[in-house]
Every structure is written in C-alpha cells, then in structure tokens.
mmCIF file of C-alpha atoms in Angstrom:
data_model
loop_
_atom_site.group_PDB
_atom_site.id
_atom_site.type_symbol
_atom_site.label_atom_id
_atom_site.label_comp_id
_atom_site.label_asym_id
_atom_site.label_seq_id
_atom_site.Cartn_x
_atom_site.Cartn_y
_atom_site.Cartn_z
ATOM 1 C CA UNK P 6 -9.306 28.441 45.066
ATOM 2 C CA UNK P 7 -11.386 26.342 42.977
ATOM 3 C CA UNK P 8 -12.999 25.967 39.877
ATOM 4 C CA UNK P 9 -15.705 23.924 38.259
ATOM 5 C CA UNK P 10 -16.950 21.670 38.126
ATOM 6 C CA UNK P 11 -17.042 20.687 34.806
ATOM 7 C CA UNK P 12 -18.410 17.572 33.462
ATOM 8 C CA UNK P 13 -17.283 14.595 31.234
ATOM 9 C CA UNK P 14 -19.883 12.439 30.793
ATOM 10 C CA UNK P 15 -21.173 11.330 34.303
ATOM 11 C CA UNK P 16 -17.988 11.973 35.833
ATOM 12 C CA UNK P 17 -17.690 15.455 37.581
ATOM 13 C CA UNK P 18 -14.257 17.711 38.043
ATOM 14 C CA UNK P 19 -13.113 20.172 40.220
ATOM 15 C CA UNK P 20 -9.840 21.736 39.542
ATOM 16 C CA UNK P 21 -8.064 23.848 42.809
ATOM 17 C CA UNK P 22 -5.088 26.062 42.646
ATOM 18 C CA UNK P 23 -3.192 28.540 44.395
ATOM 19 C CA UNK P 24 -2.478 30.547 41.319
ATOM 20 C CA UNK P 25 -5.244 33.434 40.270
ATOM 21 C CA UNK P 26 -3.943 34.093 37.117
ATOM 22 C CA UNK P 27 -4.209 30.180 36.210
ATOM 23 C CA UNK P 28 -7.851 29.702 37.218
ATOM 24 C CA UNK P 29 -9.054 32.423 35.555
ATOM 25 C CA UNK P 30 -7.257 31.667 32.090
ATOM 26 C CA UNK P 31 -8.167 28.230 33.199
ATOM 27 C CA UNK P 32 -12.011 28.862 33.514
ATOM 28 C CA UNK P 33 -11.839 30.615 30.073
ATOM 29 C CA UNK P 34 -10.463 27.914 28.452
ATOM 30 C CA UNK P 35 -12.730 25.133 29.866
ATOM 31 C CA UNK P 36 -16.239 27.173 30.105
ATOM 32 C CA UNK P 37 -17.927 25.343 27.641
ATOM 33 C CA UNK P 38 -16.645 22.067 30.024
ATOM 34 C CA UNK P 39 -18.478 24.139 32.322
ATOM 35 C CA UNK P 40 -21.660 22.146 34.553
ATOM 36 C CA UNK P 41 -24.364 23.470 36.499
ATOM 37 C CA UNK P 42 -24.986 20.297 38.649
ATOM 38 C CA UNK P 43 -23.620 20.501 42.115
ATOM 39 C CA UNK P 44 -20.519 18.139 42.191
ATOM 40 C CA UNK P 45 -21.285 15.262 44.283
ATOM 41 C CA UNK P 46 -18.051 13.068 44.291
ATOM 42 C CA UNK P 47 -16.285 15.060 41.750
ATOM 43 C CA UNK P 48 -12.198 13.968 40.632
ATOM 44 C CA UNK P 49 -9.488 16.745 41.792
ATOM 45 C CA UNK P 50 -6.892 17.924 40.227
ATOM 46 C CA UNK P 51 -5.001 20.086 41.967
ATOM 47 C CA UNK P 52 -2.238 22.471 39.832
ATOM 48 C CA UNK P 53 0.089 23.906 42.131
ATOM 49 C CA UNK P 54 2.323 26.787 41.570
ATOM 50 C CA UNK P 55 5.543 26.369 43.754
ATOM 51 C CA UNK P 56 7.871 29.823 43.706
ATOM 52 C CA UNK P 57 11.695 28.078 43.000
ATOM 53 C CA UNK P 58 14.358 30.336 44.503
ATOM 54 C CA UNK P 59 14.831 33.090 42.370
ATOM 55 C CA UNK P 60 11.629 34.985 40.369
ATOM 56 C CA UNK P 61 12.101 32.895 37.391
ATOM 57 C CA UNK P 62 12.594 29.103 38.891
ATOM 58 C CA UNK P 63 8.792 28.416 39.891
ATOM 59 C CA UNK P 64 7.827 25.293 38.391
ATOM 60 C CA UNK P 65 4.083 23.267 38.837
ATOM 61 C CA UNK P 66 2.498 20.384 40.088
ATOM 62 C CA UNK P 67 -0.727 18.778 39.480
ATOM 63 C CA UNK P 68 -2.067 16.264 41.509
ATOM 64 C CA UNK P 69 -5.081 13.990 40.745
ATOM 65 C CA UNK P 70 -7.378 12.898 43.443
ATOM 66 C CA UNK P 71 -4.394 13.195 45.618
ATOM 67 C CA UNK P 72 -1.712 11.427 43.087
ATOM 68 C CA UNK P 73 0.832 13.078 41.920
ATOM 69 C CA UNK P 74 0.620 13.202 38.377
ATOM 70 C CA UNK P 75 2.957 15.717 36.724
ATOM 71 C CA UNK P 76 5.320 18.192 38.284
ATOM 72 C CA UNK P 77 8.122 20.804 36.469
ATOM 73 C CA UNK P 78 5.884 22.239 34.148
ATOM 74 C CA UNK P 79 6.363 25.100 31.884
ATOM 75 C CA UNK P 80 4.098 28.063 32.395
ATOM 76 C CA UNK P 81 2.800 27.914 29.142
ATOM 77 C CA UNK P 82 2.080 23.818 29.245
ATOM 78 C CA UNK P 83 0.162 24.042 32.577
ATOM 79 C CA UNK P 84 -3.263 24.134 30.760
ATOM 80 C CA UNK P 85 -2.238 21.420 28.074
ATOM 81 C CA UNK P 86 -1.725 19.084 30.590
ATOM 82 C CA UNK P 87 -4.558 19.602 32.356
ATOM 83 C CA UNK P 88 -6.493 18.981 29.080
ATOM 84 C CA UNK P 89 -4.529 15.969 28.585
ATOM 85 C CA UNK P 90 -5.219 14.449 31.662
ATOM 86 C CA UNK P 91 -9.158 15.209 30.954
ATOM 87 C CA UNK P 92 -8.953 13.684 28.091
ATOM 88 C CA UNK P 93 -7.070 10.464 29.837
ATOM 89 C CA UNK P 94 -10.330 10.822 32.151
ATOM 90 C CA UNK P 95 -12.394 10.121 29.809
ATOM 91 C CA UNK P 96 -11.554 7.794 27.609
ATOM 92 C CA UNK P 97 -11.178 5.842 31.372
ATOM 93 C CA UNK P 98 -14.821 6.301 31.893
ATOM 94 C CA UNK P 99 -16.625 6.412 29.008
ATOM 95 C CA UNK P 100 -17.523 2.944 28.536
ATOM 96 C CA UNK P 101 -19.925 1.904 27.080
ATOM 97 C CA UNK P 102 -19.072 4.148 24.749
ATOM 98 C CA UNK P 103 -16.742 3.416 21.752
ATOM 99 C CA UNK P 104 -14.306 7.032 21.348
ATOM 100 C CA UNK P 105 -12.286 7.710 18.359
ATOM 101 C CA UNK P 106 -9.585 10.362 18.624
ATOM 102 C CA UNK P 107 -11.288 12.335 15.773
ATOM 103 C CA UNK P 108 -12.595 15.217 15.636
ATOM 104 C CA UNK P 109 -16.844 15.527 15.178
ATOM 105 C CA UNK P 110 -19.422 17.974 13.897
ATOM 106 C CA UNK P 111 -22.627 18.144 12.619
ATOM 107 C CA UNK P 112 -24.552 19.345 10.161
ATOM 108 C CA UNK P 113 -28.803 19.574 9.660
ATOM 109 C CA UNK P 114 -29.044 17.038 12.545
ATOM 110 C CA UNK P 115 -26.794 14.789 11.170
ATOM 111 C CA UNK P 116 -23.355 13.740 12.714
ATOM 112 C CA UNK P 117 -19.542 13.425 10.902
ATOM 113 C CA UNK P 118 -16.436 12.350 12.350
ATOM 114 C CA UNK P 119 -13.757 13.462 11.077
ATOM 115 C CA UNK P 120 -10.938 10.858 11.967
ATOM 116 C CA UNK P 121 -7.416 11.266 11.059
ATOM 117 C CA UNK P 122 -3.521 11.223 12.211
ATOM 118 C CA UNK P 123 -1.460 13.957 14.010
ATOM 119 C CA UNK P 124 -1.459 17.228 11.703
ATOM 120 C CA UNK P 125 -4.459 15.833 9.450
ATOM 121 C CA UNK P 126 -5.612 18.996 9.686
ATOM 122 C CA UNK P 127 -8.484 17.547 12.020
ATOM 123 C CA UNK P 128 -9.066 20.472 14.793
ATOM 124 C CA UNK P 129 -8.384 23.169 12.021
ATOM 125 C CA UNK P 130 -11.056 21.843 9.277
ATOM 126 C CA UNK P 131 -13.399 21.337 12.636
ATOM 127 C CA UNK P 132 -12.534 24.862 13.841
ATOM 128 C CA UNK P 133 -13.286 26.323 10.211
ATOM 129 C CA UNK P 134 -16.608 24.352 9.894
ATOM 130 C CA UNK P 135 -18.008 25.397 13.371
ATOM 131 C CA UNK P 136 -16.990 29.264 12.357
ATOM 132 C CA UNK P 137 -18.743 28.459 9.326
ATOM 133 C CA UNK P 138 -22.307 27.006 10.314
ATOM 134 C CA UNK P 139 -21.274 23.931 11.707
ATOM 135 C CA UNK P 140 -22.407 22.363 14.957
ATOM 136 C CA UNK P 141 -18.638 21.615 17.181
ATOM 137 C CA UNK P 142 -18.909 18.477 18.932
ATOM 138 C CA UNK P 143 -15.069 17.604 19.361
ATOM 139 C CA UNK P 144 -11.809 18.154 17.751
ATOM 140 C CA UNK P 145 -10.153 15.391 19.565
ATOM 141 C CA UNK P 146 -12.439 12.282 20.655
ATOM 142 C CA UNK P 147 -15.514 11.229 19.287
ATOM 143 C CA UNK P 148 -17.603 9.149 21.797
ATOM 144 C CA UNK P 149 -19.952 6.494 19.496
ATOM 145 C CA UNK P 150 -22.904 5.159 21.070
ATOM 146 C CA UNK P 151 -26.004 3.661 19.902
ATOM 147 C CA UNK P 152 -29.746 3.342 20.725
ATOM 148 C CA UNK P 153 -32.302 1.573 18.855
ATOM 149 C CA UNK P 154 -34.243 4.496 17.738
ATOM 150 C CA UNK P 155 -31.190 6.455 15.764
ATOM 151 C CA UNK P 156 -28.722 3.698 15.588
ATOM 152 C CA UNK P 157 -25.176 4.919 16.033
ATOM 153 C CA UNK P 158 -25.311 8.456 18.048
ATOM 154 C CA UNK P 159 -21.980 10.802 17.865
ATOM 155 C CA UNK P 160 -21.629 12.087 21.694
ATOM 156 C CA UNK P 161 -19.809 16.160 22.269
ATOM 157 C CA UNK P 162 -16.791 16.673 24.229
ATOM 158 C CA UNK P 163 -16.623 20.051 24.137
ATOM 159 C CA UNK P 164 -12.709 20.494 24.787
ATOM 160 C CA UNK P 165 -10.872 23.564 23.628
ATOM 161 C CA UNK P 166 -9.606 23.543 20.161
ATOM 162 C CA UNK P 167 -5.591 23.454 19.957
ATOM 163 C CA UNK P 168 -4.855 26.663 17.638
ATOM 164 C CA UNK P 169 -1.933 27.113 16.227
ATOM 165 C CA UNK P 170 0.684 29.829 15.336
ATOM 166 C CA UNK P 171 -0.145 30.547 11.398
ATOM 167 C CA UNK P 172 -3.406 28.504 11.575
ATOM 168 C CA UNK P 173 -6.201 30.216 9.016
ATOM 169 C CA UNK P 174 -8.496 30.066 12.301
ATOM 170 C CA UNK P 175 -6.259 32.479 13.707
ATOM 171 C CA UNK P 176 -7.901 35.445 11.737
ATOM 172 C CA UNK P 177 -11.070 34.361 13.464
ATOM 173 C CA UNK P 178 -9.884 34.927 17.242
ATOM 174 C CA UNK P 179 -9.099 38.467 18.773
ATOM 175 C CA UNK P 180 -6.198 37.711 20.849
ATOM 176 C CA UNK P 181 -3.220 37.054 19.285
ATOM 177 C CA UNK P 182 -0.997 33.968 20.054
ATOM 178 C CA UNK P 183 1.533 34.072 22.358
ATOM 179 C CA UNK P 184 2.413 30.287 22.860
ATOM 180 C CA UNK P 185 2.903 27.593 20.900
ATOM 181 C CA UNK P 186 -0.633 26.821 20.689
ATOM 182 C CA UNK P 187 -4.015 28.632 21.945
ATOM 183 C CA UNK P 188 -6.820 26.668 23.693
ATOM 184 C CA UNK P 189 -9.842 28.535 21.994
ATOM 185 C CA UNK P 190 -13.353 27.756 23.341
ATOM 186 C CA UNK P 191 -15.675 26.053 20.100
ATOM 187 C CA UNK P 192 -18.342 28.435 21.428
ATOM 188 C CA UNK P 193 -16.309 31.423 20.719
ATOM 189 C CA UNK P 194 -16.060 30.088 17.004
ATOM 190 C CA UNK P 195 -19.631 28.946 16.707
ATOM 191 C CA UNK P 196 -22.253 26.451 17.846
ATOM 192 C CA UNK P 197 -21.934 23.448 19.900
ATOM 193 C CA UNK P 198 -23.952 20.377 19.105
ATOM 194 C CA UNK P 199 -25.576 18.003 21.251
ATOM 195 C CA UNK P 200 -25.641 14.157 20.562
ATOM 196 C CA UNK P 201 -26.876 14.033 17.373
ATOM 197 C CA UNK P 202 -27.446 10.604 14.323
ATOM 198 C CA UNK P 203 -23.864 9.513 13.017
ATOM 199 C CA UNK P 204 -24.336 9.804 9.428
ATOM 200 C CA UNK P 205 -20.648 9.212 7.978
ATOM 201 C CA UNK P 206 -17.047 9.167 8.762
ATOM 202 C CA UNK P 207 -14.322 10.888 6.942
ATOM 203 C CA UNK P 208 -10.684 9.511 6.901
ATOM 204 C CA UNK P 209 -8.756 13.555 6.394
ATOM 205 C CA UNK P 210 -5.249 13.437 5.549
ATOM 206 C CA UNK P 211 -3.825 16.913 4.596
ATOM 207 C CA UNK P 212 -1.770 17.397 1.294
ATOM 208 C CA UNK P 213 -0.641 21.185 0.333
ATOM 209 C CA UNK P 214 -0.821 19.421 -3.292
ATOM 210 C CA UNK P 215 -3.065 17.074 -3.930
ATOM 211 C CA UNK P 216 -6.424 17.796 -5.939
ATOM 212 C CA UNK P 217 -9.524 18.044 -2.961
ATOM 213 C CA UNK P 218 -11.261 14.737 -3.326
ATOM 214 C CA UNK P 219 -13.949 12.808 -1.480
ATOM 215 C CA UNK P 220 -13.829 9.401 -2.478
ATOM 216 C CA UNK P 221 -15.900 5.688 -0.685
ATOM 217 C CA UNK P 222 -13.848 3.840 1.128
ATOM 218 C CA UNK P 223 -14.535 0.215 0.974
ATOM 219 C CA UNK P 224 -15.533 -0.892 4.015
ATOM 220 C CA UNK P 225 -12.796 -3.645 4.791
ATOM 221 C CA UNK P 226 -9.998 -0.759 4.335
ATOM 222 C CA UNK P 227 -12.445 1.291 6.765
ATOM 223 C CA UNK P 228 -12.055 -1.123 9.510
ATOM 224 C CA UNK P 229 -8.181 -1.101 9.399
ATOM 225 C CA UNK P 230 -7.757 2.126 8.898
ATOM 226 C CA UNK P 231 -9.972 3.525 11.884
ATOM 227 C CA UNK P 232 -8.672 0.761 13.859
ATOM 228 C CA UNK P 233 -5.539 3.643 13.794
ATOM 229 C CA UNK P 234 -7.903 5.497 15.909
ATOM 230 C CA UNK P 235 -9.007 4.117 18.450
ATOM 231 C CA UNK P 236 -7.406 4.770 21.763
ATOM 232 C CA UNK P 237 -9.049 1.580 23.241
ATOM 233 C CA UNK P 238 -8.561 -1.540 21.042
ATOM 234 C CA UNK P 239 -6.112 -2.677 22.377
ATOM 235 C CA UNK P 240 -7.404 -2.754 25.868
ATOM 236 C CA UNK P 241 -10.635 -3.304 25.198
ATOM 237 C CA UNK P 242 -9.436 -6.612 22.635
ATOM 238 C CA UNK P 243 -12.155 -8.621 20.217
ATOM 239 C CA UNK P 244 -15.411 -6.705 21.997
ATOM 240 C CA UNK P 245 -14.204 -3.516 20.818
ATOM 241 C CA UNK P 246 -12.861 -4.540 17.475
ATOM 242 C CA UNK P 247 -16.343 -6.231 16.955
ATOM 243 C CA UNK P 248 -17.799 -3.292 17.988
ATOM 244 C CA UNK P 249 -15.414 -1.007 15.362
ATOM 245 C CA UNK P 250 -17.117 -3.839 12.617
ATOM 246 C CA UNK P 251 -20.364 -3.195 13.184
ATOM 247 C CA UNK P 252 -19.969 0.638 12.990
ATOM 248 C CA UNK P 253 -18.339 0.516 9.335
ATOM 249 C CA UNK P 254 -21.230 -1.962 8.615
ATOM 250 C CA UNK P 255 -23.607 0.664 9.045
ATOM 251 C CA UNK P 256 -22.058 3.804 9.062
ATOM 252 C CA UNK P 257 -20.370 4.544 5.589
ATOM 253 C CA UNK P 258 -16.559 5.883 5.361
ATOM 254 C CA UNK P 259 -15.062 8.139 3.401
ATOM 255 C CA UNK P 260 -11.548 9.800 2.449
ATOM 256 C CA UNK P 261 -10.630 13.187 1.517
ATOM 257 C CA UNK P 262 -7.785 15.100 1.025
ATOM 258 C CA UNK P 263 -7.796 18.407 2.115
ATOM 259 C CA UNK P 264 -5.187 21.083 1.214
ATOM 260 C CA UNK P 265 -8.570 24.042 1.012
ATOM 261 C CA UNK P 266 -10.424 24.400 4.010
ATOM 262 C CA UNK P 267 -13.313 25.961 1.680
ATOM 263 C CA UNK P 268 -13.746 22.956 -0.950
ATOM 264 C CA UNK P 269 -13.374 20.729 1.853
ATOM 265 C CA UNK P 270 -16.639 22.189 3.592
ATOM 266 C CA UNK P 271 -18.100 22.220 0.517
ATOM 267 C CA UNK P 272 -17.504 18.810 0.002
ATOM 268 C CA UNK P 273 -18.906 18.109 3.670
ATOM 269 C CA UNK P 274 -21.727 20.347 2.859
ATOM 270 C CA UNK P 275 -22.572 17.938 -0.242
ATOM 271 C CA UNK P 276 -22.197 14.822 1.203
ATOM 272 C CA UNK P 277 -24.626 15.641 3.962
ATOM 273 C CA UNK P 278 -27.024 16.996 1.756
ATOM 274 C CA UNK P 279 -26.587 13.687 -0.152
ATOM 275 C CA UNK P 280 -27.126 11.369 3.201
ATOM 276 C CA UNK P 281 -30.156 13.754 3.822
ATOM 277 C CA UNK P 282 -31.438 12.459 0.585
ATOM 278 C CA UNK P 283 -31.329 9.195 1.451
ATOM 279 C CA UNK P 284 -28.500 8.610 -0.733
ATOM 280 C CA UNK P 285 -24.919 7.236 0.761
ATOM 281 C CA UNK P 286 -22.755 7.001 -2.060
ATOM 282 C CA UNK P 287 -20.375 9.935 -3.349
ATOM 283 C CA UNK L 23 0.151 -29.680 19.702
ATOM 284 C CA UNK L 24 3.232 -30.125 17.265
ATOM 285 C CA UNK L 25 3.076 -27.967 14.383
ATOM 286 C CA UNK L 26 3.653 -29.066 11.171
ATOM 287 C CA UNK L 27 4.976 -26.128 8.591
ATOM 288 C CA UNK L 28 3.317 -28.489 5.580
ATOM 289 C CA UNK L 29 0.104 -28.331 7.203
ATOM 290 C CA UNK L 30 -0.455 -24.671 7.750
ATOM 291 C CA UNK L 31 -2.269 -23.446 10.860
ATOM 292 C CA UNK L 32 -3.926 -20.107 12.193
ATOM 293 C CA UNK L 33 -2.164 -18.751 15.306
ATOM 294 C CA UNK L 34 -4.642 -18.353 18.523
ATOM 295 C CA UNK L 35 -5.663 -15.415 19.290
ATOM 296 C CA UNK L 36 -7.131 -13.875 16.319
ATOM 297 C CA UNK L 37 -10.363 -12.399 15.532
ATOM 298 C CA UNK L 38 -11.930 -12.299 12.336
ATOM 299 C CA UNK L 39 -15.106 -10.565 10.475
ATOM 300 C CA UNK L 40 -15.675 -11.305 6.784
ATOM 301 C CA UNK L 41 -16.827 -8.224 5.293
ATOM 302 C CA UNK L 42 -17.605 -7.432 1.630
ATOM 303 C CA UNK L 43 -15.918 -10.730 0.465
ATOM 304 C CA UNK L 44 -12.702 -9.471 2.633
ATOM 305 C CA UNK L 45 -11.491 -10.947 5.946
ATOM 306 C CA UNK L 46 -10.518 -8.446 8.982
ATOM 307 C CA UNK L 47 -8.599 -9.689 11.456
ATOM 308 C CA UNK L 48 -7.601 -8.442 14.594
ATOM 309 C CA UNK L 49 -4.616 -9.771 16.548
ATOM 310 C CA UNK L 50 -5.072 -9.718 20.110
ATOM 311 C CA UNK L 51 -1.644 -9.856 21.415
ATOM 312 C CA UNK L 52 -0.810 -6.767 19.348
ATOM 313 C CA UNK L 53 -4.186 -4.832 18.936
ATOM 314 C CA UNK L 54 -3.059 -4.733 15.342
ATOM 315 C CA UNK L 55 -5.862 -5.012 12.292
ATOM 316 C CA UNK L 56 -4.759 -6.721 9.454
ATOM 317 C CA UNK L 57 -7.187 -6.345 6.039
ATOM 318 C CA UNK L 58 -6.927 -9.620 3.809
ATOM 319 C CA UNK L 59 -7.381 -9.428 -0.203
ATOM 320 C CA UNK L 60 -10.445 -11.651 -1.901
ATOM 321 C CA UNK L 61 -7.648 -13.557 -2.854
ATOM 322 C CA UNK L 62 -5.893 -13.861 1.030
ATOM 323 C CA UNK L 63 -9.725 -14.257 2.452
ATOM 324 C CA UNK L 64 -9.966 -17.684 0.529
ATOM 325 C CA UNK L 65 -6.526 -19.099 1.613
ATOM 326 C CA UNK L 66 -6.923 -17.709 5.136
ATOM 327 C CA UNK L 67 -10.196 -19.453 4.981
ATOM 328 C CA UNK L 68 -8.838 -23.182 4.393
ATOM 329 C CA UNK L 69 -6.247 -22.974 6.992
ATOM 330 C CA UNK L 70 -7.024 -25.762 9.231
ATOM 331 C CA UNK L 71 -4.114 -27.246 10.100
ATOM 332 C CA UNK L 72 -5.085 -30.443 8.028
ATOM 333 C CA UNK L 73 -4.647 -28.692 4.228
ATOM 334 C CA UNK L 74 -1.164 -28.363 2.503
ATOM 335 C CA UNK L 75 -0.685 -25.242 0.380
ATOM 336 C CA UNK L 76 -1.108 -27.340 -2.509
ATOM 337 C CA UNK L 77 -4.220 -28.822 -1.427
ATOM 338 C CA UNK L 78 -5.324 -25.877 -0.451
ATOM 339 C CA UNK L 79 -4.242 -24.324 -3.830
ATOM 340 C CA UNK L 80 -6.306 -27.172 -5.602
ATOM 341 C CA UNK L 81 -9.143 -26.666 -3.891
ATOM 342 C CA UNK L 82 -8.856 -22.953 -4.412
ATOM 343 C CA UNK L 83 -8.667 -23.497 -7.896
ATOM 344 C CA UNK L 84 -11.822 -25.830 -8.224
ATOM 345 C CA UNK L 85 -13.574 -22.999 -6.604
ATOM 346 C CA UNK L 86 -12.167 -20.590 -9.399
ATOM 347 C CA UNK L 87 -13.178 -23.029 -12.159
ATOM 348 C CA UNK L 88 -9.476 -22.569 -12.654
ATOM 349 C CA UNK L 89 -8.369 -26.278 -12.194
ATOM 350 C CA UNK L 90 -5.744 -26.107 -14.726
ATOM 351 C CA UNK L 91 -3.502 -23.600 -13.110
ATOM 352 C CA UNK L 92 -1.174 -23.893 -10.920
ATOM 353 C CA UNK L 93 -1.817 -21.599 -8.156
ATOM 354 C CA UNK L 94 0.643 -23.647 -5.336
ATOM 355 C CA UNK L 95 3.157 -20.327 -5.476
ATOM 356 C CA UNK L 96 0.729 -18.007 -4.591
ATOM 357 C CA UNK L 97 -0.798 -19.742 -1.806
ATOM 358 C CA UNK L 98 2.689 -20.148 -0.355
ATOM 359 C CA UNK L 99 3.496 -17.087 -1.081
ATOM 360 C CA UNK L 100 0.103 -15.674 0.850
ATOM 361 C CA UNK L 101 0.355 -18.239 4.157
ATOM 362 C CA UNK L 102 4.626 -16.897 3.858
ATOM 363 C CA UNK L 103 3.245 -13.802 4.416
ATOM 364 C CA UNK L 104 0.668 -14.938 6.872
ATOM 365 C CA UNK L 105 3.804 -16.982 9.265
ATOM 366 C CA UNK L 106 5.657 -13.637 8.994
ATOM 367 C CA UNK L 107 2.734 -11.382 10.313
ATOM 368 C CA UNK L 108 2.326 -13.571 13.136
ATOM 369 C CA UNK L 109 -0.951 -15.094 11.290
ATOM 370 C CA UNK L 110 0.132 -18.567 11.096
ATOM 371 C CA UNK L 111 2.003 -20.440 13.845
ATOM 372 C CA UNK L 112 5.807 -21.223 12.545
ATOM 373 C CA UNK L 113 6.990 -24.775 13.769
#
C-alpha cells in the first residue's frame, strides 16, 4: 500500500509498504508532511517488512527510488529512519535555500531560529513554545531564504518533533511513550507557521545550573559559531560561507542559556516584542 | 613558489570577510571557520609574503601610535598560531 504524498519543498514523496500497522502509525506521524497536489514524479521509498524465520526475527528494508538504502532495522527505528532519510532529501534539494539544523518558530509574524548542538534542548524549548502560542516551523532544519521585499524569510519543515522519555512536553501528549523517543505531530501541540520575516537567531545551549540569560552575540563570534550548523558548508564552500556572512550582517544573534523552559519563552516573548519595536539590542 | 618561513604567507584556499573590525575566515579544504581577534585581523592583514614579523610588527605598531614597543613576540606568536591552524603555508 501506499501513502502520501507528502511534500518537501518542490520535491514530492510517496512512501509504499507491505506492513498496515506501519503506514498507518506512519501517516500519523507525517500528516502535517501531508500534500494535496497529485504527485507527479514523486521519490519512493519503499519500507519493507520481511518475516525472518521464527515470529520474532523479521527485520526491514527501505529502499529509495529503487536503492537500497537501509535494511535490519529495529521495529521501533523504522520511522526514524524514514525521517532521517527525509531530512537527507532535503537538505539535497533545497538549494537555493541556505538550512540550518535548528529548530524555528515564530512569533507576531516574526521568525526565530533557534540553533544549537545535540541535546541543546532545541526540539523541547520549540515543542514548549508551539504548546504555548507559538507558530512551529521546525525543530530540526531551518531553510533561510530571502526576497527583496522582507529580506531574509525563515521557510517550515513541518517534521515530527523527537519526544523524549521524561521530556516536560510529555505531560502535553495523551499517549504515553513506549520507545525511546515519540515522533509527535507540531499540529497536535499547536500552530504551524508559514514562511514568515527572520527577525533573530538564538544560539541555546542547555545548563541545569546556569542563571537564564539572553545576551548579543557579536557578530564575528555569530559567524563561527553558526558555521557549527550548517549541514552544507562544507559542500557548498566560499558561496555558502558568504552567504552565512551576510545573514549575521543583517539578522542579529543571540545566546541564551536555558535550564527553564518558562523564563526562556519569556525571554523569547521579550525579545520579539523588542524587534517589533524597532529595537534589536537586548 | 618557494616559501620562505621569514616572510610569512597566507595558505590558498581561504576565504575571508572583515566584520566589525574582526576577520572570518573560512578554510575550504576543511569547511572549518576560524574568528580572528582585532589584534589577529591586523597581522593576518599584512601577510603578504613580502613582510617579516618584525616588519610587520613595526608597521603594526606605527598604526597603534605605539612605535616604542616591541610587539615582534606577539606577531610571531599570532602567525605561530596561524602556520599551526593551517593559516599560513609552513616551508
């Protein structure tokens, strides 16, 4: 059977399997991927349950466009990887746009990415905004692009959010966790948001100890350290890295520590009130 | 061409944007963004491949209106730094 298609960007996906129970936890997970627009040459994956000898040996395949791409998965990881290789999909085809594994949201029109390392806290503070009045536009890439009318645009990728066990967004959801991590739907927490006006980025790191604090960062030390986060400087050489300049030209930075998902909305919540005002510093 | 370790000399490849008084450069080969002091900006500036440290030092310090110090060791110090970054080429 199939399901889809779902759309990143201009790029259209169609996902087929032999397993009911996976395309219908599948199609929960991915519905606000979900497109209208009949596929025309859409990219298939196919995820392929294959029964091993005895009840408990089956293992998976998935296959993209016909290429094997992963086989002998756990039960539980089938949908991961699926994500993941979306996500590799993506960031393959979204040129000319510049992504920046960070999470997004916005706020009274205005955009905020919200870059940072692995267990920054990242998908949990964007979970806990989006429950909170936020607009969810990613908790994993943030696709930049510009026109000459609003200058630098923040793009959605409306992915599932990657819960996990003991996470405070947990009290939010009605099914309990059963896995290592739960794939929760944004619009099940709140709001998505369109494209909307990049107004700031925010460097999170996550201390359990440090005081909450929102402080400038200089824009020099903004260049090196989003340069951390994107996927595609390396690849994409000076052209992206002169594109990475002019966005901390114009769009200022910021760091904050978060160890309170309240102040740090707060915080948000004041800083985007400030930019509405016209005013960029902190 | 020959490279001469008195005459210090950026390496190919590099990209820079001066921002805020404060060079940015980007190494190609690596992908890897390096973020230069004031202080690094105006040596990194004068390397030409011509300049010794101390000429670069000297001209440093007219440019400080600090032509009475010494600033040689910290200039070597910064391009020592530089050659073991992969900034400046190492003969």
């Amino acid at each position: 059977m199939a399901i889809g298609p779902y759309s990143l960007l201009d790029r259209q996906i169609v996902v087929e399997t032999n397993s009911e129970r996976f395309a219908t936890s599948l199609e929960r997970v991915l519905t606000d991927l979900r497109s209208e627009e009949r596929p025309g040459n859409p990219t298939t994956f196919l995820v392929r349950r294959k029964q091993g000898p005895t009840a408990d040996s089956s293992r998976w395949e998935v296959w993209r466009d016909g290429v094997a791409c992963e086989t002998m998965l756990r039960d539980h990881y089938v949908a991961d990887y699926v994500l993941w290789e979306l996500t590799r999909l993506l960031l393959e085809s979204c040129e000319p746009l510049l992504p920046i594994h960070a999470a997004a949201v916005s706020s009274r029109g205005q955009g905020v990415i919200l870059a940072g390392g692995t267990h920054a806290g990242k998908s949990t503070l964007s979970a806990w905004l989006t429950v909170n009045g936020w607009g969810f536009l990613t908790d994993e890439v943030a696709l930049v692009g510009s026109d000459g009318k609003h200058g630098h645009l923040v793009h959605p990728f409306w992915r599932p959010i990657g819960v996990r066990p003991g996470s405070p967004i947990e009290a939010f959801l009605e099914v309990p966790q059963t896995a290592d991590s739960l794939l929760v739907p944004a619009s099940r927490l709140g709001a998505l948001s369109h494209e909307v006006p990049l107004r700031a980025i925010v460097l999170v790191s996550y201390s359990p100890t440090a005081e909450p604090l929102i402080t400038r960062e200089p824009r020099p030390a903004a260049i090196r350290k989003l340069a951390e986060h994107l996927p595609t400087l390396r690849a994409g050489g000076s052209k992206t890295f002169r594109r990475l300049v002019e966005l901390a030209r114009e769009i200022p930075a910021y760091s904050m520590t978060v160890n309170d998902l309240r102040s740090a909305g707060t915080q948000l919540d004041d800083l985007v009130k400030s930019n509405l005002g016209g005013n960029n510093a902190c | 061409m020959p490279v001469d370790a008195d005459r210090p000399r950026r390496a190919a490849g590099i990209e820079s944007a001066l921002i805020d008084d404060q060079a940015v450069l980007f190494v190609e080969s690596s992908g890897v963004v390096h973020e230069l002091s004031p202080a690094a900006t105006l040596v990194w500036s004068m390397l030409d491949g011509q300049s010794s440290p101390e000429e670069i030092a000297e001209e440093i310090a007219r440019e400080l209106t600090a032509s009475t110090v010494d600033l040689a060791p910290q200039v070597r110090q910064v391009i020592s730094h530089f050659r073991s970054v992969g900034l400046v080429l190492t003969p």
